PDB file of C-alpha atoms and ligand atoms in Angstrom:
ATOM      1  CA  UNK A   1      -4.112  30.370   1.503  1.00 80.00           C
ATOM      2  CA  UNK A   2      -4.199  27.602   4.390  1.00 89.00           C
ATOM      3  CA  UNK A   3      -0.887  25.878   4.828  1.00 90.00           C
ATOM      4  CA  UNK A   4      -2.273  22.729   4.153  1.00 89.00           C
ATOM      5  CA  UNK A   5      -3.490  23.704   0.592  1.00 94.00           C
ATOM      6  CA  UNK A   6       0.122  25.780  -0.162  1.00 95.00           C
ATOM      7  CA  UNK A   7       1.450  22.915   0.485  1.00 96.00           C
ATOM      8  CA  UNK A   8      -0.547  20.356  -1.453  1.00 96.00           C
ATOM      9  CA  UNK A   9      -0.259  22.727  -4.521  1.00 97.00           C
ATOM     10  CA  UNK A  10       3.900  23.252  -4.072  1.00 97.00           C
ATOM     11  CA  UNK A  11       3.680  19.156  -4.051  1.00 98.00           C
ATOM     12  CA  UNK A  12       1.819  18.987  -7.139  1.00 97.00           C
ATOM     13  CA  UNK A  13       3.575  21.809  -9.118  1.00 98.00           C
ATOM     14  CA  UNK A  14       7.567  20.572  -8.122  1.00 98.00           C
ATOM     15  CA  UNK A  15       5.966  17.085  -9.272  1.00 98.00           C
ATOM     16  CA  UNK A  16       4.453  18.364 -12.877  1.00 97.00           C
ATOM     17  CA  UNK A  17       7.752  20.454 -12.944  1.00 97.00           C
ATOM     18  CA  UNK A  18      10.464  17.374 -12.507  1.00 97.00           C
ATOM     19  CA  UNK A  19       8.145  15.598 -15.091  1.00 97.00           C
ATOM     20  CA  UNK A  20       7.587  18.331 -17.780  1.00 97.00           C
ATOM     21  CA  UNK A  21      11.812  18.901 -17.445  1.00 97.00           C
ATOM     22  CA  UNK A  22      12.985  15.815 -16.611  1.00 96.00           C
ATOM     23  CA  UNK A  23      10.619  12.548 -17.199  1.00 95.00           C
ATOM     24  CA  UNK A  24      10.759  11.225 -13.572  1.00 95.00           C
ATOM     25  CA  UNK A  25       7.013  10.849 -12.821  1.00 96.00           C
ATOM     26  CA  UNK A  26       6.286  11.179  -8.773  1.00 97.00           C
ATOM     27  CA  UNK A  27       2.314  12.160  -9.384  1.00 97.00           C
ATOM     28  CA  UNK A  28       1.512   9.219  -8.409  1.00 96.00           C
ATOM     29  CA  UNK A  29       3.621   8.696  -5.186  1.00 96.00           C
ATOM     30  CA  UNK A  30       1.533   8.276  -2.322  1.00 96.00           C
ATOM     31  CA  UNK A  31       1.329  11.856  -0.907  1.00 95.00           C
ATOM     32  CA  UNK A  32       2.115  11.795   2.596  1.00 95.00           C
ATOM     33  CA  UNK A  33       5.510   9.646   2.810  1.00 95.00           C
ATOM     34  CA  UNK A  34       6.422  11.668  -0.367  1.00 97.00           C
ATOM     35  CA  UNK A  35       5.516  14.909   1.096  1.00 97.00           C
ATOM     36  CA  UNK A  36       7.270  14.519   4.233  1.00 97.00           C
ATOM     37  CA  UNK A  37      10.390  13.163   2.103  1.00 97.00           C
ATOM     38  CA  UNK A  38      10.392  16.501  -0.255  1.00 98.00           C
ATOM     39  CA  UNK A  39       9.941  18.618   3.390  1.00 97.00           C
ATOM     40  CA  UNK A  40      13.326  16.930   4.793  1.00 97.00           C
ATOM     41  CA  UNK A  41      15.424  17.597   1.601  1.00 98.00           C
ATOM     42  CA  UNK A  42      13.970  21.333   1.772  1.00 98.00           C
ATOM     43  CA  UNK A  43      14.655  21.584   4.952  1.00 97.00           C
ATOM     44  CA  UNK A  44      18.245  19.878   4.862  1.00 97.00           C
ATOM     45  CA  UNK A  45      19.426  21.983   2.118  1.00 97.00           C
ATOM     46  CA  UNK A  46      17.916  25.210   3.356  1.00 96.00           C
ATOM     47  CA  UNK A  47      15.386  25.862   0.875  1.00 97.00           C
ATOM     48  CA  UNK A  48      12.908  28.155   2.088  1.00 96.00           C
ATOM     49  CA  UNK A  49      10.363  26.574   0.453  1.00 96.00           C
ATOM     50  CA  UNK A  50       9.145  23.625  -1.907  1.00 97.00           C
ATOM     51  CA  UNK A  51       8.332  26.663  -4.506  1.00 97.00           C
ATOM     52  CA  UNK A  52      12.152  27.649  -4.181  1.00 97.00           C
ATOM     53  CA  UNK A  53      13.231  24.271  -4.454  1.00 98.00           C
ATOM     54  CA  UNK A  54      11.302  23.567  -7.621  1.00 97.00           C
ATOM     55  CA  UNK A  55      13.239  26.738  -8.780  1.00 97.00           C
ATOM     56  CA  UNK A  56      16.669  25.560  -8.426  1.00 97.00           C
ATOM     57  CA  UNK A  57      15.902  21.736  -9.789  1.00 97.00           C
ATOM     58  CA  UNK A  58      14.432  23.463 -13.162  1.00 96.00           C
ATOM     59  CA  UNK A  59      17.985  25.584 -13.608  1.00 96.00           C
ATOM     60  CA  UNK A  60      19.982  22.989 -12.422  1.00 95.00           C
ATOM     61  CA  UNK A  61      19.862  19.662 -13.640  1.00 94.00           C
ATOM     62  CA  UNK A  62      22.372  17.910 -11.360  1.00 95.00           C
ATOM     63  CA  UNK A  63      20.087  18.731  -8.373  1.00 97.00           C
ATOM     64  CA  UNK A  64      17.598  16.550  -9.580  1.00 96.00           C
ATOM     65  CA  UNK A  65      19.781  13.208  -9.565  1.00 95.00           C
ATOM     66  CA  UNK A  66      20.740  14.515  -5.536  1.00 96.00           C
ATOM     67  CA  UNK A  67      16.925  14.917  -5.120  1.00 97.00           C
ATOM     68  CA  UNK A  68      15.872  10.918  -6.264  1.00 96.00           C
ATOM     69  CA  UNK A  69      18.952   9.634  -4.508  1.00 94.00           C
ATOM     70  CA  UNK A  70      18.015  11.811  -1.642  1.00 95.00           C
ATOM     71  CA  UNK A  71      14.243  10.789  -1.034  1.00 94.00           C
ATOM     72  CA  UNK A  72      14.696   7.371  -2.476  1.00 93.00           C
ATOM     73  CA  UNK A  73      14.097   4.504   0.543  1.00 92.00           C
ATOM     74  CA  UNK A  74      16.582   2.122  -0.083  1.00 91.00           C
ATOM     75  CA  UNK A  75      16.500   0.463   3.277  1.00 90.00           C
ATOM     76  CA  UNK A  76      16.876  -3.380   2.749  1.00 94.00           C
ATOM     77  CA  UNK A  77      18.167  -6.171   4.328  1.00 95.00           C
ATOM     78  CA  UNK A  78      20.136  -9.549   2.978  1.00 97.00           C
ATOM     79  CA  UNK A  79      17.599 -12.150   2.537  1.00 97.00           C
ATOM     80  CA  UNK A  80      15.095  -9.798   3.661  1.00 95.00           C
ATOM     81  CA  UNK A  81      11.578 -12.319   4.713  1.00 95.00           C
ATOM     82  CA  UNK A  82      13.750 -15.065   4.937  1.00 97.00           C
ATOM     83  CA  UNK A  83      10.947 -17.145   4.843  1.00 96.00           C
ATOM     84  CA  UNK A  84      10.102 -15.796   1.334  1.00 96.00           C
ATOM     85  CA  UNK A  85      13.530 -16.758   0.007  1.00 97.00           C
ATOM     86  CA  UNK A  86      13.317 -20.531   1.961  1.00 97.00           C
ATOM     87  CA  UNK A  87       9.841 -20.595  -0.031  1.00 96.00           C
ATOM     88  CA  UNK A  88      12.092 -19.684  -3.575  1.00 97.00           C
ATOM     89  CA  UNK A  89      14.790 -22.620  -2.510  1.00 97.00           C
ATOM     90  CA  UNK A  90      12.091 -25.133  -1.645  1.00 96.00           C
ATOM     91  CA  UNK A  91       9.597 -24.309  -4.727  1.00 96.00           C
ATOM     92  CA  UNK A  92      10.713 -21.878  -7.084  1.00 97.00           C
ATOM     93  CA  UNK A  93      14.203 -23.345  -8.109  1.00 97.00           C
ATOM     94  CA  UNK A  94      13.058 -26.530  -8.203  1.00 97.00           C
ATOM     95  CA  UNK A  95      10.465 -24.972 -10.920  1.00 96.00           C
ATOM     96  CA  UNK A  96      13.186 -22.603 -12.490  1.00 97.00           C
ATOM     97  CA  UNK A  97      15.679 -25.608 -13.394  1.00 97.00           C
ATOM     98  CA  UNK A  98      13.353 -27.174 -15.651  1.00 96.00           C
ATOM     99  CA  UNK A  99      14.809 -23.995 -18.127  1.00 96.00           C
ATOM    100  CA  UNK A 100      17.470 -24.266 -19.707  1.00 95.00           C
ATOM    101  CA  UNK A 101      17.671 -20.242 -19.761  1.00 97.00           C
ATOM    102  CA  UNK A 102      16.198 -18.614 -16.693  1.00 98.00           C
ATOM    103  CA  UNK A 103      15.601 -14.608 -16.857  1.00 98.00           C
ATOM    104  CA  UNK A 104      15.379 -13.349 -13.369  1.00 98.00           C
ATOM    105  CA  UNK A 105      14.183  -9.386 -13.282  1.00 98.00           C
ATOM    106  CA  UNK A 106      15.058  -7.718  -9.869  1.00 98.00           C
ATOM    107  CA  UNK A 107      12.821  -4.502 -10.321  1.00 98.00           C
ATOM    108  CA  UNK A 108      13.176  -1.453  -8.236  1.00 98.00           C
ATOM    109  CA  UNK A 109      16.427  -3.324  -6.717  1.00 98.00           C
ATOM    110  CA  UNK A 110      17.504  -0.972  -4.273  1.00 96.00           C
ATOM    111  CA  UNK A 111      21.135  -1.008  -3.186  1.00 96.00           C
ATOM    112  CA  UNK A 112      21.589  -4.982  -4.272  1.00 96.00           C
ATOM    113  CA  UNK A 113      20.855  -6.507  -1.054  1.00 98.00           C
ATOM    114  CA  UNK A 114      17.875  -8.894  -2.816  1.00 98.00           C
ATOM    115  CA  UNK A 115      19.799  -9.887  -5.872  1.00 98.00           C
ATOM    116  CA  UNK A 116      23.288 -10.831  -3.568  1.00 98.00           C
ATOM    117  CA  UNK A 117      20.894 -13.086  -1.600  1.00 98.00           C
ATOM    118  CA  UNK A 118      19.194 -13.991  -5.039  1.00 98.00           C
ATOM    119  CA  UNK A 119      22.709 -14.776  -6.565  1.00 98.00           C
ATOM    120  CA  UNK A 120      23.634 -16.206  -3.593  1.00 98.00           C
ATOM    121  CA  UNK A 121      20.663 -18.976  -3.628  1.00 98.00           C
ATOM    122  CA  UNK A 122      21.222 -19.663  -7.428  1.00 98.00           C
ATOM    123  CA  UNK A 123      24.945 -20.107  -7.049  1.00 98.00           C
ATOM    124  CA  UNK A 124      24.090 -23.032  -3.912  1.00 98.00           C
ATOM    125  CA  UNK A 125      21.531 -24.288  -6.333  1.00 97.00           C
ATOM    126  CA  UNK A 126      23.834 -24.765  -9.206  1.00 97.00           C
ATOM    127  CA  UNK A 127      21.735 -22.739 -11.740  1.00 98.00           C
ATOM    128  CA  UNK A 128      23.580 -19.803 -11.515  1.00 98.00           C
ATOM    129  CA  UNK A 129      25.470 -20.457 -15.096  1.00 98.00           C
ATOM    130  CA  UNK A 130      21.845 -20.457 -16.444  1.00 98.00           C
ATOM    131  CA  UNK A 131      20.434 -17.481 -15.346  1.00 98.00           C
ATOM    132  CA  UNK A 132      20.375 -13.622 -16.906  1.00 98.00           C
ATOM    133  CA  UNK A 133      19.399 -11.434 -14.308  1.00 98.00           C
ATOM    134  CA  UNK A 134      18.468  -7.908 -14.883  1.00 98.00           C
ATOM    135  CA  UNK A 135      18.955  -5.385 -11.861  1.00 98.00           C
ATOM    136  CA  UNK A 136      17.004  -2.297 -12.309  1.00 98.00           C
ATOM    137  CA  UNK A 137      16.318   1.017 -10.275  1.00 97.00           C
ATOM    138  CA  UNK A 138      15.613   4.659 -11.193  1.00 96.00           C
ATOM    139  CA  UNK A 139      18.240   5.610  -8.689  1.00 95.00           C
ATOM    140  CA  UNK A 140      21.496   5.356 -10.714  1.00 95.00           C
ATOM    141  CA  UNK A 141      23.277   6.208  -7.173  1.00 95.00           C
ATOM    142  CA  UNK A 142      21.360   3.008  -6.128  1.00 96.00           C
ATOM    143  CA  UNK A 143      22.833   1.060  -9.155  1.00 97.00           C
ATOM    144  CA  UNK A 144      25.916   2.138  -8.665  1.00 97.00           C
ATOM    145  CA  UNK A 145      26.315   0.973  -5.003  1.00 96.00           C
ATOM    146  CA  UNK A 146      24.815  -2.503  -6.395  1.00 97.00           C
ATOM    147  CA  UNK A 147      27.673  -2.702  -8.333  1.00 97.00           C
ATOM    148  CA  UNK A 148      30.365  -2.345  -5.472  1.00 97.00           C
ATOM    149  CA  UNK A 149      28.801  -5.431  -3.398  1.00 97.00           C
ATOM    150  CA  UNK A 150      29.955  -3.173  -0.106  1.00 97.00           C
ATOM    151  CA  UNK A 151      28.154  -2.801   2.802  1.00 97.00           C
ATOM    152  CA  UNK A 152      28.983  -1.732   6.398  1.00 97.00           C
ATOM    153  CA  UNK A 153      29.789  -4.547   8.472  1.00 97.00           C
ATOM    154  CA  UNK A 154      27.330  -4.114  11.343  1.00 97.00           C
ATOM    155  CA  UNK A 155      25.136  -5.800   9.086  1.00 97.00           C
ATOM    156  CA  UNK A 156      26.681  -8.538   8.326  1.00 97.00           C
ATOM    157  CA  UNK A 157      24.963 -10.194  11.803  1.00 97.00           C
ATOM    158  CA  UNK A 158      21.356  -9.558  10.477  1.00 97.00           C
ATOM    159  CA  UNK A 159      22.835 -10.626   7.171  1.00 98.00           C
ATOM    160  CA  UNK A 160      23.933 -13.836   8.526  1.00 98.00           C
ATOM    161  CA  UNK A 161      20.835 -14.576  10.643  1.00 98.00           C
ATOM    162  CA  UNK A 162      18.792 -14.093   7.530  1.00 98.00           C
ATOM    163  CA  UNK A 163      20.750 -16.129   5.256  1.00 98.00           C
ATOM    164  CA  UNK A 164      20.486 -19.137   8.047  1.00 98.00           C
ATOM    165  CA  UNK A 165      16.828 -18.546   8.661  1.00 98.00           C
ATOM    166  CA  UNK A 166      16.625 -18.914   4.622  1.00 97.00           C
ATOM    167  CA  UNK A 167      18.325 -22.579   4.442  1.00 97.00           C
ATOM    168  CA  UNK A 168      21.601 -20.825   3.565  1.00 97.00           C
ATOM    169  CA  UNK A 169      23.581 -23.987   2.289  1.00 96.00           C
ATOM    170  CA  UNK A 170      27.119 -22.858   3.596  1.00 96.00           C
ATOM    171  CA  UNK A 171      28.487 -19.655   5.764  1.00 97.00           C
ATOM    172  CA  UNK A 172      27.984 -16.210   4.742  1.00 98.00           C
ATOM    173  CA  UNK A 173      31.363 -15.478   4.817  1.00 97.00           C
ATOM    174  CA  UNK A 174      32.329 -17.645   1.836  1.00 98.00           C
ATOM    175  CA  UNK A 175      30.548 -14.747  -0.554  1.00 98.00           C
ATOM    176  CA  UNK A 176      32.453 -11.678   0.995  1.00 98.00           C
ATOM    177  CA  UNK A 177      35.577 -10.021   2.613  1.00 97.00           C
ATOM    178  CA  UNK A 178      35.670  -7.939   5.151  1.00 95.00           C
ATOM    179  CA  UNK A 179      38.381  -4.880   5.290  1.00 90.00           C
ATOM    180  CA  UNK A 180      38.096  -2.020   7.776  1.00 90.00           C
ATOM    181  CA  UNK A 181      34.778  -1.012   8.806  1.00 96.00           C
ATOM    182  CA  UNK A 182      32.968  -2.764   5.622  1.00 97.00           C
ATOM    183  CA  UNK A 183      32.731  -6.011   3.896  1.00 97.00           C
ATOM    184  CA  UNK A 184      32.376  -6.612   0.008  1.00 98.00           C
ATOM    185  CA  UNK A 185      30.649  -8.751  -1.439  1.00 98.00           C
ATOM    186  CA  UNK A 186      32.444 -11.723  -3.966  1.00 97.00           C
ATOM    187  CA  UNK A 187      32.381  -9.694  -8.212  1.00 96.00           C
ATOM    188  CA  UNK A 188      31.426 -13.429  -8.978  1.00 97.00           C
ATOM    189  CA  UNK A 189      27.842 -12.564  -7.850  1.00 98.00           C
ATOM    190  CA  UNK A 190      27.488 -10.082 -10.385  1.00 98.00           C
ATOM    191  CA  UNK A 191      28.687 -11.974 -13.595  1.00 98.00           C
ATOM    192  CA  UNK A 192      25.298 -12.615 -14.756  1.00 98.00           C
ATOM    193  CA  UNK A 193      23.743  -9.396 -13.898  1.00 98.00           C
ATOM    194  CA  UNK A 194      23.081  -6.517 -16.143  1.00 98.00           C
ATOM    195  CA  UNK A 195      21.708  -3.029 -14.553  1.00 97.00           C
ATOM    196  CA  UNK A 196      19.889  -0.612 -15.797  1.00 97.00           C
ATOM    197  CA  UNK A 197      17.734   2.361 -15.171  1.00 96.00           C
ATOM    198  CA  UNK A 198      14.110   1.605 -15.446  1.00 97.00           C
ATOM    199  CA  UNK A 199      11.466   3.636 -14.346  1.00 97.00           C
ATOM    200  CA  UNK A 200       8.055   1.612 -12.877  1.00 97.00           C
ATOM    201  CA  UNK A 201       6.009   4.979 -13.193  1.00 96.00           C
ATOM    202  CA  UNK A 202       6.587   5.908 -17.258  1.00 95.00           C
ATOM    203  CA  UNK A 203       9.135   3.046 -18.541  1.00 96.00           C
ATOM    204  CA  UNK A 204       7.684   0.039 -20.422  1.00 93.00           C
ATOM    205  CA  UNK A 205       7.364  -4.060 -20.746  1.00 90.00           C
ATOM    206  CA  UNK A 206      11.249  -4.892 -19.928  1.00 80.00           C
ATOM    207  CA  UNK A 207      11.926  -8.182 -20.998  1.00 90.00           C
ATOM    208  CA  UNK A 208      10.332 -11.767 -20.467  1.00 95.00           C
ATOM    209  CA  UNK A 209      10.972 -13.081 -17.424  1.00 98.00           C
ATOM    210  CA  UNK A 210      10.168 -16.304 -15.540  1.00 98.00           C
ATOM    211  CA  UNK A 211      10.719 -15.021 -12.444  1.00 98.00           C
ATOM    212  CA  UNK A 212      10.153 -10.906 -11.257  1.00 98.00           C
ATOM    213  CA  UNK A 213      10.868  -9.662  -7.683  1.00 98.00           C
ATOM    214  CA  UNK A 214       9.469  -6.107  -7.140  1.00 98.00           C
ATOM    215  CA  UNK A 215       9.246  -5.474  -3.967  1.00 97.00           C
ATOM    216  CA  UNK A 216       8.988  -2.527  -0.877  1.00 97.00           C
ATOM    217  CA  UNK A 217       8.756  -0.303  -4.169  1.00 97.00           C
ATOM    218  CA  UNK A 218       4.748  -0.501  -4.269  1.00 97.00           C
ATOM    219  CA  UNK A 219       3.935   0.568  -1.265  1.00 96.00           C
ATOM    220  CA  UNK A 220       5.452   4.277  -1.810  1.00 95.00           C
ATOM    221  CA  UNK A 221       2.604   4.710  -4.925  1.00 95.00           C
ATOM    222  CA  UNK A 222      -0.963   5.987  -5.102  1.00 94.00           C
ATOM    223  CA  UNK A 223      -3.446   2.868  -6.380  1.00 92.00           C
ATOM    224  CA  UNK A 224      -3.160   4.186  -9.997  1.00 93.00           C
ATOM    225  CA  UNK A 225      -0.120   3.946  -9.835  1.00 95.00           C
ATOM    226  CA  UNK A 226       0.154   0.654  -8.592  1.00 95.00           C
ATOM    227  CA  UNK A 227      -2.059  -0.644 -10.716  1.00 94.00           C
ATOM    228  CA  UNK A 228       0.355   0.709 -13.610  1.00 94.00           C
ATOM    229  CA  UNK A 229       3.451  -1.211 -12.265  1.00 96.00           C
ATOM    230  CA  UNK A 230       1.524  -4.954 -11.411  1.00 96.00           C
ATOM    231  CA  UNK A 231       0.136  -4.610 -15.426  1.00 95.00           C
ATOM    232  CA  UNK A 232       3.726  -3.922 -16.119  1.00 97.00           C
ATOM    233  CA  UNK A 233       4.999  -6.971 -14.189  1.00 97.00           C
ATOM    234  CA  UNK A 234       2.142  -9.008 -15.575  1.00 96.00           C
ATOM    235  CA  UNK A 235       3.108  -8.251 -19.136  1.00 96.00           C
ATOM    236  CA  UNK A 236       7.168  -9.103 -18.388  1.00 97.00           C
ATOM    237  CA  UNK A 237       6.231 -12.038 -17.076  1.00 97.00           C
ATOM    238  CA  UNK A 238       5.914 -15.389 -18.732  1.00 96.00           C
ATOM    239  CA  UNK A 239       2.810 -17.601 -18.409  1.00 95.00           C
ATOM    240  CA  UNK A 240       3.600 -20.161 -15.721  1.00 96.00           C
ATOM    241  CA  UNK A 241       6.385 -17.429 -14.455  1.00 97.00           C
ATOM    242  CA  UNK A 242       6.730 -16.274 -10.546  1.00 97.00           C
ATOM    243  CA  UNK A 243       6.097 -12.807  -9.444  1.00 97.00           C
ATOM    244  CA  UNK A 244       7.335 -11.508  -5.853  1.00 98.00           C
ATOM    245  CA  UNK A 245       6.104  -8.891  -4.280  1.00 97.00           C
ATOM    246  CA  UNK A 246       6.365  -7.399  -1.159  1.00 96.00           C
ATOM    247  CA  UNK A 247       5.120  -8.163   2.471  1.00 93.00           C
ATOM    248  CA  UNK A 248       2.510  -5.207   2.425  1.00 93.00           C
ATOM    249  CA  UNK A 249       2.234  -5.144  -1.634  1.00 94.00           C
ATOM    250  CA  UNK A 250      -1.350  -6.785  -2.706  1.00 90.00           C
ATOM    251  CA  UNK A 251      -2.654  -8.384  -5.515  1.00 89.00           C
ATOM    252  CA  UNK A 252      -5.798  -8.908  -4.294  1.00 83.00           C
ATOM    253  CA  UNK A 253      -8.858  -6.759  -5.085  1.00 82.00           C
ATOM    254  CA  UNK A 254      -6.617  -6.329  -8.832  1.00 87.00           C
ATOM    255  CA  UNK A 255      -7.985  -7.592 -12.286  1.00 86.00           C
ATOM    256  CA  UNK A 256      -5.118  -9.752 -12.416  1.00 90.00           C
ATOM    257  CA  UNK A 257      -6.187 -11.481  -9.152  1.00 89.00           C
ATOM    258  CA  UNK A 258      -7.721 -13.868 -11.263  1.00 91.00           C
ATOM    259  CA  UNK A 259      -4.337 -14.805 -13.512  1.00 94.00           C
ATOM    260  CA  UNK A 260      -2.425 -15.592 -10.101  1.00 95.00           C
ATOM    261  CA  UNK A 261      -2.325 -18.209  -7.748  1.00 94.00           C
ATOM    262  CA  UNK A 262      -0.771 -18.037  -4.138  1.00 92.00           C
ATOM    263  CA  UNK A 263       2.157 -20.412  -4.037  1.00 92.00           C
ATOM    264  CA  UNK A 264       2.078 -19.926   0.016  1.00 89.00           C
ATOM    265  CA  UNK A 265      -0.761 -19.489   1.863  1.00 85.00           C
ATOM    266  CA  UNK A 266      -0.326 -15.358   3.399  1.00 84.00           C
ATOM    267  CA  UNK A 267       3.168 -14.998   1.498  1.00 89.00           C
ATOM    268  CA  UNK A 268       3.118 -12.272  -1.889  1.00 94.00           C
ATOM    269  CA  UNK A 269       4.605 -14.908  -4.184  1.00 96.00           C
ATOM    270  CA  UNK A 270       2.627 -16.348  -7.015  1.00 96.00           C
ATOM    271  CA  UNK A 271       2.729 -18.029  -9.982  1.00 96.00           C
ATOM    272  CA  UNK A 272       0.880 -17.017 -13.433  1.00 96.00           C
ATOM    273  CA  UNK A 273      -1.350 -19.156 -14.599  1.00 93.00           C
ATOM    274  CA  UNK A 274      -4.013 -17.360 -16.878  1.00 84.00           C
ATOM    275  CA  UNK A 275      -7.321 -17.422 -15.952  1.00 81.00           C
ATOM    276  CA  UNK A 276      -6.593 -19.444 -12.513  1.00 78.00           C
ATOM    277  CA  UNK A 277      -9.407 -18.016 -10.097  1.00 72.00           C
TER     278      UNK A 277
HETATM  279  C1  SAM B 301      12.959  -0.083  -0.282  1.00 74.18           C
HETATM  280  S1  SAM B 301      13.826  -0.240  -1.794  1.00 74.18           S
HETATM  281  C2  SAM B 301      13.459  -1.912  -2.219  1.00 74.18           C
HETATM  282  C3  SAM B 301      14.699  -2.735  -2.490  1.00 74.18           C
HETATM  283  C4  SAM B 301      14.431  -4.211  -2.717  1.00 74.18           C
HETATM  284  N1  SAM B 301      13.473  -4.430  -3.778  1.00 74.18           N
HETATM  285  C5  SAM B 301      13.998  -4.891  -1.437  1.00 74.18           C
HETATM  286  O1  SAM B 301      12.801  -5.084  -1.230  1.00 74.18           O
HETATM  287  O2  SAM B 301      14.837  -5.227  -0.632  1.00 74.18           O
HETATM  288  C6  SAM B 301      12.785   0.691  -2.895  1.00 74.18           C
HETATM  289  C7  SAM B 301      13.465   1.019  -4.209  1.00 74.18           C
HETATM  290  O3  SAM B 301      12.460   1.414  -5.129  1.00 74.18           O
HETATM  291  C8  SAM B 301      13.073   2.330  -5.999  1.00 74.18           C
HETATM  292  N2  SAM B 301      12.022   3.049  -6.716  1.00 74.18           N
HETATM  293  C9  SAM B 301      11.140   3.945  -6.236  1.00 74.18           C
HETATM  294  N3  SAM B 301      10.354   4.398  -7.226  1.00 74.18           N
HETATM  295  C10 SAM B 301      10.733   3.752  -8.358  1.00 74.18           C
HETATM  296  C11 SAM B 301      10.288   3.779  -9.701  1.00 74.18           C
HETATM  297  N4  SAM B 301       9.297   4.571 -10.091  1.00 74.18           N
HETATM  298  N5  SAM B 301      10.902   2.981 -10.597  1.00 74.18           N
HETATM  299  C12 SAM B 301      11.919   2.174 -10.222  1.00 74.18           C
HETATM  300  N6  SAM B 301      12.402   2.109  -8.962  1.00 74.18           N
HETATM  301  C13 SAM B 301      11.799   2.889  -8.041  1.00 74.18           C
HETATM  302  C14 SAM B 301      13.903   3.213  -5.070  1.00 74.18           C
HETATM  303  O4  SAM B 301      14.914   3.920  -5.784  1.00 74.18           O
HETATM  304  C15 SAM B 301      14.457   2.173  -4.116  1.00 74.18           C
HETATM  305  O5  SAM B 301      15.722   1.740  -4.528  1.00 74.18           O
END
């Protein structure tokens, strides 16, 4: 057999097998990133093959939680697009305070940079008090660093310059501590977050929100797949709610094109209103 083909079928065998044992559902990651992904780990942790590796996850079930945090991109930044998060200060909260209970869903979070800067904008804002965020990820190791706020501090300049660029109302610094080589960000933050583990590819509806940022998650899934997670969005979000995604995540060409309209000409923010287009 060609390698090519060995290759394609080891891919779609250690992906039936982690979903027949375990529930975590990568059929429907796009191939090549998650191909290349699977090859590192192999290769890092001297498998001699995908077939081997397969092998070890189904008699082991510990490897499979060092697999997802393994391949899992978590690369993010604070305020990441600031000019998506100037567009949330300017039109969003203004929109958001007319609640007097605001559920904010942070879906596929990452390692918390997005909901610090979220928290971060609501505290300025003064709605903080009012809001229940949820925080979820399928990488518990990814919910877990969330949850310590700490990041290395060669970030904090990119930080910074995003948080300025964003019409950051005060100094960075205010919302964390530095000590040693790292900096941690203020517990405060976190008060009105709850995480859990929730799975885009085989978890359900998770709440009703009025406002939903998935994004960079997307782009790592086949079509189907995609088309899965924006129904899933659609259906925990409220009519009139705002759904973020991210800067290479579409919604155009979808059936629920029609249900959204741009708040920002060329920016993946957009508010449902049923039957818009
Ligand atoms: C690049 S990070 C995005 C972080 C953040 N949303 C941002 O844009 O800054 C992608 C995240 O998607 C998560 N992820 C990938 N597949 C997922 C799935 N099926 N369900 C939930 N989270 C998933 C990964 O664990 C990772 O933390």
């Amino acid at each position: 057999m060609d390698e090519y083909k060995r290759e394609k079928l080891e891919i779609e065998l250690l992906c039936s097998g982690i979903y027949d044992a375990y529930g975590y559902d990568f059929r429907q990651y796009a191939k090549a990133s998650f191909t290349r992904r699977i090859n590192q780990f192999v290769s890092d942790n001297g498998y001699s093959s995908i077939t081997r590796l397969l092998a070890e996850i189904l008699h082991n079930e510990d490897l499979i939680h060092t697999l997802i945090k393994s391949i899992s991109v978590t690369t993010s930044d604070m305020f990441r697009d600031p000019h998506i998060f100037k567009l949330i200060r300017a039109t969003v909260i203004p929109y958001l305070k007319t609640f007097p209970n605001i559920r904010i869903w942070h879906a596929a979070c990452g390692r918390g940079e997005e909901v610090f800067s979220m928290a971060i904008m609501l505290k300025e804002e003064k709605i903080y008090d009012n809001c229940t965020i949820y925080a979820t990820d399928m990488n518990d190791a990814a919910l877990e660093s969330v949850q310590k706020g700490i990041y290395h501090i060669s970030r904090i300049k990119d930080f910074t310059g995003n948080y300025i660029k964003s019409g950051g109302r005060s100094s960075l610094s205010d919302y964390y501590h530095a000590k040693y080589n790292n900096v941690k960000f203020d517990n405060k933050l976190l008060e009105n977050v709850t995480f859990a583990n929730h799975n885009l590819s085989v978890d359900s509806i998770f709440l009703e929100a009025n406002l939903i940022l998935c994004r960079n998650a997307m782009i790592y899934f086949d079509s189907n797949l995609q088309k899965r997670v924006l129904n899933l969005l659609d259906g925990s979000l409220s009519n009139g709610g705002i759904l973020c995604i991210g800067s290479k995540e579409s919604l155009v060409g979808t059936e629920l094109a029609h249900n959204y309209k741009s708040l920002s000409d060329g920016m993946k923010i957009y508010k449902k209103v049923p039957g818009y287009a």
